[in-house]
Amino acid sequence: MVEAKRATKADLKRVDSIIADYRGQRWGLVPLLHELQGALGYIPPEAIPRIARGLDLFPSQVQGVITFYTQFYTAPRGKNIVRVCRGTACHVRGGKTILKLVKQHLGIEEGENTPDLKYTLETVACIGVCALAPNIVINKDTHGHMNPKKVARLFSRKD
Ligand code: FES
């Protein structure tokens, strides 16, 4: 599980200032959520009632939109999103071992962030490049033909 993080006073001040730009404009919910996530990296759950008040909506309507769009997150995420493919082709070519090694290197389980928020680890179904199995994706870059040495190389970088 991704650890819960409470919004700071500064975060909520930022939330309120973004809401002020959309006050009373229900159509502005999605752009507001994008702006908020861009500013804080996620949408703090504490922001939901504030957004609802500001846009004259029910909190459940705000929550519904956040849940509907997969690009919105209510918990902080790492700077780098690591996705290990769990599709069949990757699985039969050692994907399970690759996932285990990535977990060991990062010291986290699937769905978690590293404490420094450098990485978030997720798994995905087939990413469409089965010929390169087993695959992992880091942000927008696909790394194919993964093996233990490549995993070590990718995660021992000092960036
Ligand atoms: S199963 Fe992994 S890319 Fe298709």
mmCIF file of N, CA and C and ligand atoms in Angstrom, residues 85 87-90 126-130 135, ligand 1:
data_model
loop_
_atom_site.group_PDB
_atom_site.id
_atom_site.type_symbol
_atom_site.label_atom_id
_atom_site.label_comp_id
_atom_site.label_asym_id
_atom_site.label_seq_id
_atom_site.Cartn_x
_atom_site.Cartn_y
_atom_site.Cartn_z
ATOM 1 N N CYS A 85 6.188 -5.679 -16.186
ATOM 2 C CA CYS A 85 5.131 -6.345 -16.945
ATOM 3 C C CYS A 85 4.843 -7.722 -16.366
ATOM 4 N N GLY A 87 2.426 -9.587 -17.948
ATOM 5 C CA GLY A 87 1.726 -10.287 -19.029
ATOM 6 C C GLY A 87 2.298 -11.688 -19.224
ATOM 7 N N THR A 88 1.590 -12.499 -19.981
ATOM 8 C CA THR A 88 1.958 -13.906 -20.140
ATOM 9 C C THR A 88 3.360 -14.082 -20.722
ATOM 10 N N ALA A 89 3.662 -13.368 -21.815
ATOM 11 C CA ALA A 89 4.973 -13.545 -22.455
ATOM 12 C C ALA A 89 6.100 -13.184 -21.490
ATOM 13 N N CYS A 90 5.925 -12.097 -20.765
ATOM 14 C CA CYS A 90 6.951 -11.690 -19.804
ATOM 15 C C CYS A 90 7.021 -12.698 -18.652
ATOM 16 N N CYS A 126 0.233 -6.791 -20.183
ATOM 17 C CA CYS A 126 1.058 -6.657 -21.391
ATOM 18 C C CYS A 126 1.177 -5.213 -21.870
ATOM 19 N N ILE A 127 2.406 -4.800 -22.154
ATOM 20 C CA ILE A 127 2.599 -3.435 -22.664
ATOM 21 C C ILE A 127 2.791 -3.428 -24.180
ATOM 22 N N GLY A 128 2.640 -4.572 -24.806
ATOM 23 C CA GLY A 128 2.615 -4.634 -26.271
ATOM 24 C C GLY A 128 3.950 -4.857 -26.950
ATOM 25 N N VAL A 129 4.978 -5.157 -26.192
ATOM 26 C CA VAL A 129 6.273 -5.454 -26.832
ATOM 27 C C VAL A 129 6.762 -6.816 -26.333
ATOM 28 N N CYS A 130 5.908 -7.808 -26.505
ATOM 29 C CA CYS A 130 6.175 -9.152 -25.980
ATOM 30 C C CYS A 130 7.471 -9.744 -26.537
ATOM 31 N N ASN A 135 9.897 -7.469 -19.814
ATOM 32 C CA ASN A 135 10.026 -6.013 -19.916
ATOM 33 C C ASN A 135 9.721 -5.290 -18.613
HETATM 34 S S1 FES B 1 3.520 -9.746 -21.908
HETATM 35 FE FE1 FES B 1 4.963 -8.268 -21.346
HETATM 36 S S2 FES B 1 5.026 -7.015 -23.074
HETATM 37 FE FE2 FES B 1 3.520 -8.458 -23.608
#
